[in-house]
Coordinates of C-alpha atoms in Angstrom, one line a residue:
Chain A
M1 CA 121.4 118.5 132.6
I2 CA 123.9 120.4 134.6
R3 CA 124.8 123.9 133.6
V4 CA 127.9 125.7 135.0
D5 CA 128.1 129.4 135.5
R6 CA 131.7 129.9 134.4
Y7 CA 131.9 133.4 136.0
R8 CA 131.1 131.8 139.4
C9 CA 133.0 128.5 139.2
A10 CA 136.0 128.7 141.5
Y11 CA 137.6 125.5 140.1
C12 CA 137.8 123.9 143.5
G13 CA 137.1 120.4 142.1
A14 CA 134.5 119.4 144.7
C15 CA 131.9 118.6 142.0
V16 CA 134.4 116.5 140.1
T17 CA 135.3 114.6 143.2
I18 CA 131.7 113.9 144.2
C19 CA 130.2 112.9 140.9
P20 CA 129.4 109.2 141.1
E21 CA 129.4 108.9 137.3
D22 CA 132.6 110.8 136.5
A23 CA 130.5 113.1 134.4
I24 CA 132.4 116.2 135.3
D25 CA 136.1 117.0 134.8
L26 CA 138.2 119.9 135.8
A27 CA 140.6 121.0 133.0
G28 CA 142.7 123.2 135.2
M29 CA 140.5 126.2 135.6
W30 CA 137.3 125.2 133.8
L31 CA 134.8 122.4 134.0
E32 CA 133.9 119.9 131.3
I33 CA 130.5 118.2 131.7
R34 CA 129.5 115.1 129.8
E35 CA 125.8 115.3 129.5
D36 CA 125.4 111.7 128.3
T37 CA 127.1 110.4 131.4
C38 CA 125.3 112.6 133.9
N39 CA 122.6 110.8 135.9
S40 CA 121.0 114.0 137.2
C41 CA 121.6 113.1 140.9
K42 CA 122.5 116.7 141.6
V43 CA 125.1 116.1 144.3
C44 CA 127.4 118.4 142.4
V45 CA 124.8 121.2 142.6
K46 CA 124.5 120.8 146.4
I47 CA 128.2 120.7 147.2
C48 CA 129.4 123.6 145.1
P49 CA 130.9 126.2 147.5
V50 CA 129.7 129.1 145.4
G51 CA 126.5 127.7 143.7
A52 CA 128.0 127.7 140.2
L53 CA 126.1 124.6 139.1
E54 CA 122.5 124.5 138.2
F55 CA 120.2 121.6 137.2
I56 CA 118.2 122.3 134.2
K57 CA 115.3 120.0 133.4
A58 CA 115.6 118.8 129.8
E59 CA 112.7 120.2 127.7
V60 CA 110.9 117.8 125.5
E61 CA 109.9 119.4 122.2
E62 CA 106.8 118.1 120.5
Chain B
M1 CA 150.6 110.5 117.8
K2 CA 153.9 111.7 119.3
E3 CA 155.4 109.1 121.6
E4 CA 158.0 109.3 124.4
R5 CA 159.3 107.1 127.1
H6 CA 160.5 107.7 130.6
D7 CA 161.1 105.6 133.8
V8 CA 158.4 107.5 135.7
V9 CA 155.7 110.0 134.6
V10 CA 154.2 112.0 137.5
V11 CA 150.8 113.5 136.9
G12 CA 150.5 116.7 138.9
A13 CA 153.1 119.2 140.1
G14 CA 151.8 119.9 143.6
P15 CA 153.8 118.9 146.7
A16 CA 153.1 115.2 146.2
G17 CA 154.2 115.2 142.6
S18 CA 157.2 117.4 142.9
V19 CA 158.7 115.6 145.9
T20 CA 158.1 112.2 144.3
A21 CA 159.8 113.5 141.1
R22 CA 162.8 115.1 143.0
R23 CA 163.4 111.9 145.0
A24 CA 163.1 109.6 142.0
A25 CA 165.5 111.8 140.0
E26 CA 167.9 111.8 142.9
L27 CA 167.9 108.0 142.7
G28 CA 168.8 108.1 139.1
L29 CA 165.5 107.7 137.4
D30 CA 164.3 109.4 134.2
V31 CA 161.3 111.4 135.4
L32 CA 158.8 113.5 133.6
V33 CA 156.3 115.6 135.6
I34 CA 153.2 116.9 133.7
E35 CA 151.0 119.7 135.1
R36 CA 147.6 120.6 133.5
N37 CA 147.8 124.2 134.7
Q38 CA 150.1 126.6 132.9
E39 CA 151.6 127.7 136.2
I40 CA 152.7 125.5 139.1
G41 CA 151.2 126.6 142.4
V42 CA 148.2 128.3 140.8
P43 CA 145.3 128.2 141.4
V44 CA 145.9 127.9 145.2
R45 CA 143.4 125.5 146.8
C46 CA 144.8 125.6 150.3
A47 CA 144.7 127.5 153.6
E48 CA 148.5 127.4 153.4
G49 CA 149.3 126.4 157.0
V50 CA 152.1 123.8 157.4
S51 CA 154.0 122.3 160.4
K52 CA 157.7 122.9 160.9
E53 CA 158.2 119.4 159.6
V54 CA 158.1 120.9 156.1
E55 CA 161.8 121.8 156.6
K56 CA 162.7 118.1 156.4
F57 CA 161.7 118.2 152.8
V58 CA 162.8 121.6 151.5
K59 CA 164.8 124.6 152.6
L60 CA 162.2 127.3 152.8
D61 CA 162.9 130.6 151.2
E62 CA 161.9 133.7 153.1
S63 CA 159.9 134.6 150.0
C64 CA 157.5 131.8 150.7
I65 CA 157.1 132.3 154.5
C66 CA 154.3 134.6 155.3
A67 CA 154.1 134.0 159.0
K68 CA 155.9 132.0 161.7
I69 CA 153.4 130.3 164.0
R70 CA 154.0 129.6 167.6
G71 CA 150.5 128.4 168.6
A72 CA 146.9 127.9 167.9
R73 CA 143.7 129.4 169.5
I74 CA 140.6 127.3 169.3
Y75 CA 137.2 128.9 169.9
S76 CA 134.2 126.8 171.0
P77 CA 130.8 127.9 169.7
D78 CA 130.2 130.3 172.7
G79 CA 133.6 131.9 172.1
T80 CA 135.6 130.1 174.9
E81 CA 139.2 130.2 174.0
V82 CA 141.5 127.2 174.2
V83 CA 145.2 128.1 173.6
L84 CA 147.9 125.7 172.3
K85 CA 151.3 127.4 172.7
R86 CA 154.9 126.4 172.1
E87 CA 158.1 128.2 173.0
D88 CA 159.5 127.8 169.5
V89 CA 158.1 128.1 166.0
G90 CA 155.7 125.2 165.4
G91 CA 154.8 125.9 161.8
Y92 CA 154.4 128.4 159.0
V93 CA 151.8 130.0 156.8
V94 CA 153.4 129.8 153.4
E95 CA 152.7 131.3 150.0
R96 CA 151.7 128.2 148.0
R97 CA 152.2 130.0 144.7
I98 CA 155.9 130.3 145.5
F99 CA 156.3 127.2 147.7
D100 CA 155.0 124.8 145.0
K101 CA 157.4 126.4 142.5
L102 CA 160.2 125.9 145.0
L103 CA 159.5 122.2 145.2
A104 CA 159.3 122.0 141.4
R105 CA 162.6 123.7 141.1
E106 CA 164.2 121.2 143.5
A107 CA 162.8 118.4 141.3
V108 CA 164.3 120.0 138.2
R109 CA 167.7 120.5 139.8
A110 CA 167.7 116.9 140.7
G111 CA 167.2 116.0 137.0
A112 CA 163.4 115.8 136.5
E113 CA 161.8 117.2 133.4
V114 CA 158.7 119.3 133.9
R115 CA 156.0 120.2 131.4
V116 CA 153.2 122.6 132.3
K117 CA 149.9 123.2 130.4
T118 CA 150.0 119.4 129.7
R119 CA 147.0 117.4 130.7
A120 CA 146.6 113.7 131.0
Y121 CA 143.3 112.4 129.6
G122 CA 143.7 108.7 129.9
I123 CA 146.0 105.8 130.8
I124 CA 147.8 103.5 128.5
E125 CA 147.4 99.9 129.6
D126 CA 148.3 96.4 128.5
G127 CA 146.3 93.6 130.0
G128 CA 145.3 95.7 133.1
H129 CA 148.9 96.8 133.6
V130 CA 149.4 100.6 133.4
K131 CA 152.0 101.5 130.9
G132 CA 151.8 105.2 130.7
V133 CA 149.4 108.1 130.0
Y134 CA 147.8 109.9 127.1
A135 CA 148.3 113.6 127.4
R136 CA 147.6 116.8 125.4
C137 CA 149.6 120.0 125.3
M138 CA 148.7 123.0 123.3
G139 CA 146.5 120.9 121.0
E140 CA 149.1 118.2 120.5
D141 CA 148.3 114.7 121.6
M142 CA 151.0 112.4 122.9
R143 CA 151.6 108.9 124.3
I144 CA 153.9 109.0 127.3
F145 CA 155.1 105.5 128.2
A146 CA 156.6 104.9 131.6
D147 CA 157.4 102.0 133.9
V148 CA 155.4 103.6 136.6
V149 CA 152.7 106.3 136.5
V150 CA 152.4 108.4 139.7
G151 CA 149.0 109.8 140.3
A152 CA 149.6 113.0 142.2
D153 CA 146.6 114.7 140.6
G154 CA 144.9 116.1 143.7
V155 CA 141.5 115.7 145.3
E156 CA 139.5 115.2 142.1
S157 CA 142.1 112.7 140.9
R158 CA 141.3 110.9 137.6
V159 CA 144.5 108.8 137.1
G160 CA 143.7 106.3 139.9
R161 CA 140.1 105.9 138.6
W162 CA 141.3 105.2 135.1
A163 CA 143.4 102.4 136.5
G164 CA 140.6 100.9 138.4
L165 CA 141.5 102.2 141.9
D166 CA 138.5 103.2 143.9
T167 CA 139.1 106.9 144.8
R168 CA 135.4 107.8 145.0
L169 CA 134.3 110.0 147.9
R170 CA 130.8 110.7 149.2
A171 CA 129.7 114.1 150.3
K172 CA 130.4 113.4 153.9
D173 CA 134.0 112.4 153.0
I174 CA 134.8 115.9 151.8
A175 CA 135.2 119.3 153.5
V176 CA 134.3 121.9 150.9
C177 CA 136.0 125.3 151.6
A178 CA 135.8 128.9 150.8
E179 CA 138.6 131.3 151.8
F180 CA 139.4 135.0 151.4
F181 CA 142.9 136.4 151.5
M182 CA 142.1 139.6 153.4
A183 CA 144.1 142.8 153.8
D184 CA 143.9 145.7 156.2
I185 CA 142.7 143.6 159.2
E186 CA 143.9 143.1 162.7
V187 CA 145.5 139.8 163.2
E188 CA 147.6 138.0 165.8
D189 CA 150.6 137.1 163.6
E190 CA 152.0 134.2 165.6
Y191 CA 148.7 132.3 166.1
C192 CA 146.5 130.3 163.8
D193 CA 142.8 130.6 165.0
F194 CA 140.2 128.0 164.6
F195 CA 136.4 128.5 165.2
L196 CA 133.9 125.7 165.9
G197 CA 130.2 125.9 165.8
N198 CA 127.2 124.7 163.9
E199 CA 126.3 128.2 162.8
I200 CA 129.9 129.1 162.0
A201 CA 131.0 126.0 160.1
P202 CA 128.7 123.0 160.2
K203 CA 130.7 119.8 160.3
G204 CA 133.9 121.7 159.9
Y205 CA 135.6 124.8 161.2
A206 CA 136.5 128.4 160.3
W207 CA 140.0 129.7 160.4
V208 CA 142.2 132.7 160.4
F209 CA 145.8 132.1 159.4
P210 CA 148.0 135.2 159.5
K211 CA 149.9 136.0 156.4
G212 CA 152.0 138.8 157.7
E213 CA 151.4 142.3 158.9
D214 CA 147.7 143.1 158.4
C215 CA 146.8 140.2 156.2
A216 CA 145.3 136.7 156.7
N217 CA 143.7 133.8 155.1
V218 CA 140.2 133.7 156.5
G219 CA 138.2 130.7 155.6
V220 CA 135.4 128.3 156.3
G221 CA 135.3 124.6 155.6
I222 CA 132.0 122.7 156.0
G223 CA 131.1 119.1 155.7
G224 CA 130.2 118.2 152.1
D225 CA 127.0 116.7 153.5
A226 CA 126.2 120.0 155.2
S227 CA 126.3 121.9 151.9
D228 CA 123.1 123.0 150.2
E229 CA 121.5 126.0 148.5
G230 CA 121.8 129.0 150.8
R231 CA 124.1 127.1 153.1
R232 CA 127.2 126.9 151.0
A233 CA 130.8 127.4 152.1
I234 CA 130.6 131.0 150.6
D235 CA 127.5 131.8 152.6
F236 CA 129.1 130.8 155.9
L237 CA 132.3 132.6 155.0
R238 CA 130.5 135.9 154.2
K239 CA 128.7 135.7 157.5
F240 CA 131.9 135.0 159.4
V241 CA 133.8 137.8 157.7
K242 CA 131.0 140.2 158.2
S243 CA 131.1 139.6 162.0
K244 CA 134.9 139.3 162.5
F245 CA 136.5 141.6 159.8
P246 CA 133.8 144.0 158.7
K247 CA 136.4 146.6 157.6
G248 CA 138.8 144.2 155.8
E249 CA 139.2 144.0 152.0
V250 CA 139.4 140.8 150.0
I251 CA 142.5 140.6 147.8
A252 CA 142.0 137.0 146.7
E253 CA 139.3 134.3 146.8
I254 CA 140.4 130.7 147.2
Y255 CA 138.2 127.6 147.1
G256 CA 138.9 123.9 147.6
A257 CA 137.8 120.5 148.6
V258 CA 139.6 118.4 151.2
P259 CA 139.2 114.6 151.6
I260 CA 138.4 113.9 155.3
S261 CA 137.7 110.2 154.8
G262 CA 141.1 108.9 155.7
P263 CA 143.2 107.2 153.1
I264 CA 141.7 104.9 150.5
Y265 CA 142.1 101.2 150.6
K266 CA 144.4 100.7 147.7
T267 CA 146.9 103.2 146.4
V268 CA 148.8 100.8 144.2
A269 CA 148.0 98.8 141.0
D270 CA 150.2 97.3 138.3
G271 CA 152.4 100.1 137.0
I272 CA 150.8 102.9 139.1
V273 CA 150.9 104.5 142.5
L274 CA 148.8 107.3 144.0
V275 CA 150.3 110.0 146.3
G276 CA 148.9 112.9 148.2
D277 CA 145.3 114.1 148.0
A278 CA 144.8 111.7 145.1
A279 CA 145.4 108.9 147.7
R280 CA 143.4 110.8 150.3
Q281 CA 146.4 111.0 152.5
T282 CA 145.1 114.1 154.2
D283 CA 144.4 114.6 157.9
P284 CA 140.7 114.1 158.5
L285 CA 140.7 116.4 161.6
T286 CA 142.8 119.4 160.4
G287 CA 142.5 119.0 156.6
G288 CA 146.3 119.2 156.3
G289 CA 147.9 117.2 153.6
I290 CA 151.2 118.9 152.6
I291 CA 153.5 116.9 154.9
Y292 CA 151.8 113.6 154.3
A293 CA 152.0 114.2 150.5
M294 CA 155.7 114.9 150.6
R295 CA 156.6 112.0 152.9
A296 CA 154.5 109.6 150.9
G297 CA 156.1 111.0 147.7
E298 CA 159.6 110.2 149.0
M299 CA 158.5 106.7 149.9
A300 CA 156.9 106.2 146.5
A301 CA 160.1 107.3 144.7
E302 CA 162.2 105.0 146.8
V303 CA 160.1 102.0 146.1
I304 CA 159.9 102.8 142.4
A305 CA 163.7 103.0 142.3
E306 CA 164.0 99.6 144.0
A307 CA 161.4 98.1 141.7
S308 CA 163.3 99.5 138.7
K309 CA 166.4 97.6 139.6
E310 CA 164.3 94.4 139.5
K311 CA 162.3 95.5 136.5
D312 CA 159.2 94.5 138.5
F313 CA 156.4 97.1 138.5
S314 CA 153.6 94.8 139.5
K315 CA 151.2 95.8 142.3
E316 CA 152.9 93.2 144.5
R317 CA 156.3 94.9 144.1
L318 CA 155.0 98.4 144.2
G319 CA 152.9 97.3 147.2
E320 CA 156.0 98.0 149.3
Y321 CA 155.1 101.7 149.0
E322 CA 151.6 100.9 150.4
K323 CA 153.2 99.0 153.3
R324 CA 155.7 101.8 154.1
W325 CA 153.3 104.7 154.1
R326 CA 150.7 102.9 156.1
R327 CA 153.3 102.0 158.6
E328 CA 154.7 105.5 158.9
L329 CA 151.6 107.7 158.3
G330 CA 148.6 105.3 158.6
R331 CA 148.3 105.3 162.4
K332 CA 148.3 109.1 162.7
L333 CA 145.7 109.3 159.9
E334 CA 143.5 106.7 161.6
K335 CA 143.7 108.5 165.0
S336 CA 142.8 111.8 163.3
L337 CA 139.9 110.2 161.6
K338 CA 138.5 108.8 164.9
A339 CA 139.1 112.2 166.5
K340 CA 137.2 114.0 163.7
D341 CA 134.3 111.6 163.8
F342 CA 134.1 112.0 167.6
F343 CA 134.1 115.8 167.5
L344 CA 131.5 115.9 164.7
S345 CA 129.3 113.9 167.0
L346 CA 129.3 116.6 169.6
S347 CA 126.6 119.3 169.9
D348 CA 127.6 122.9 170.3
E349 CA 126.7 122.6 174.0
K350 CA 129.0 119.7 174.5
L351 CA 131.8 121.5 172.7
N352 CA 131.3 124.5 175.0
K353 CA 131.4 122.2 178.0
L354 CA 134.7 120.7 176.8
A355 CA 136.2 124.1 176.2
H356 CA 135.3 125.3 179.7
S357 CA 136.9 122.2 181.2
L358 CA 140.2 123.2 179.7
E359 CA 140.2 126.7 181.4
G360 CA 143.7 127.5 182.6
V361 CA 145.3 124.3 181.3
K362 CA 148.7 124.7 179.6
I363 CA 148.7 122.8 176.2
D364 CA 151.4 122.7 173.6
N365 CA 150.0 120.3 170.9
I366 CA 146.8 118.7 169.7
W367 CA 147.5 115.3 171.3
T368 CA 148.1 116.9 174.7
L369 CA 144.8 118.7 174.1
L370 CA 143.0 115.4 173.5
R371 CA 144.6 113.8 176.5
E372 CA 143.7 116.7 178.8
L373 CA 140.1 116.6 177.5
V374 CA 139.9 112.9 178.3
K375 CA 141.3 113.4 181.8
R376 CA 138.8 116.2 182.6
N377 CA 135.7 114.7 180.9
P378 CA 136.0 110.9 181.5
K379 CA 132.3 110.1 181.1
M380 CA 131.8 112.1 177.9
L381 CA 135.0 111.0 176.4
F382 CA 135.0 107.3 177.0
S383 CA 134.9 106.6 173.4
L384 CA 137.7 109.0 172.7
A385 CA 139.8 107.5 175.4
K386 CA 139.6 104.1 173.6
M387 CA 141.7 105.7 170.9
F388 CA 144.6 105.9 173.3
I389 CA 144.5 102.4 174.5

């Protein structure tokens, strides 16, 4: 899943624009991420101008 | 759910949205503009440079002009300077926070209604024909019906996608940018400076746009496909600022993404048109989009007004907007796209060679620049020359 550091995010919209699944939305000055739509391609993580996005591997609890 | 009805609902109160709204209101239409942010013009996602053509669309207030620009200085990777200079003022660096409000005020004076802190979250459709938008303001949901929805919602546009228009961009189709508004630095206040080089701004450029006295917008835009961990726009900007303005202070940080793909194929569907960054009507070479947005906005409003008289809001009828903007703006955008792709294909060494070839040449605009380059470097620029045939 994608985690956003809200203190870093500069609300530029690059991640929203690039997401092939429309899993991210920019509500003005903060991001909304839909986990169930995200396909973990990580293009958003790469393009962010400030590195506010992080890919966290989902942990499987036994 | 609360319901209301208008002739036109414009999503987004940037230059595209406000000019569309103003023109539509002038032509007698009932227009509502909705803006997700609580303040028009904020946050700024722009380097704020605009050509003098802006005056065709709005009378600029001195309060939004930060600098009057007479030329540009372009620096190749090894620092060779190429100067473009005019006798008169060629453009301005504006204060978008004020400029955007000015455009909104013009729309309001013409009769448009504006609602801030109101965010569209879906479109209303009937058999594939767009009939309006769902929006939320301060926790209250509403259905806003309109004959035409104008998608002026910027680079990360949703409205077009909801209506089935393909506005997707790949990483290489975007320039991702970081910018500092810096104070207490030495700047040449009549020139905009551009810096090329793979170490400075891979697949893009760095810029210094004066904002009056001892201030400037200092930024770096890199190709979206050049961005990665440790090589982000902010990393390149910090390096650039450290070398050029080590003593300056940052008063504001501005970030944005610019489409550099050229315009999308379809900007019209039944009951909907896209304008501005949402339609990717931005210059692929310079990243500029304000003028294109405003001109396209006027054309959209005019076509919508004509369609209103005939009560026909089908994509065929609204397609007249597509025809008009492609006829008036399309060629320039296409040429810029080819120029951008060409310059991106050049190594730093080749760029240096080109800059050296222009030593002592008097140039007053970018097309003269390209022509002079072709003249002096015929072999290297054969493919660029084809653009002018």
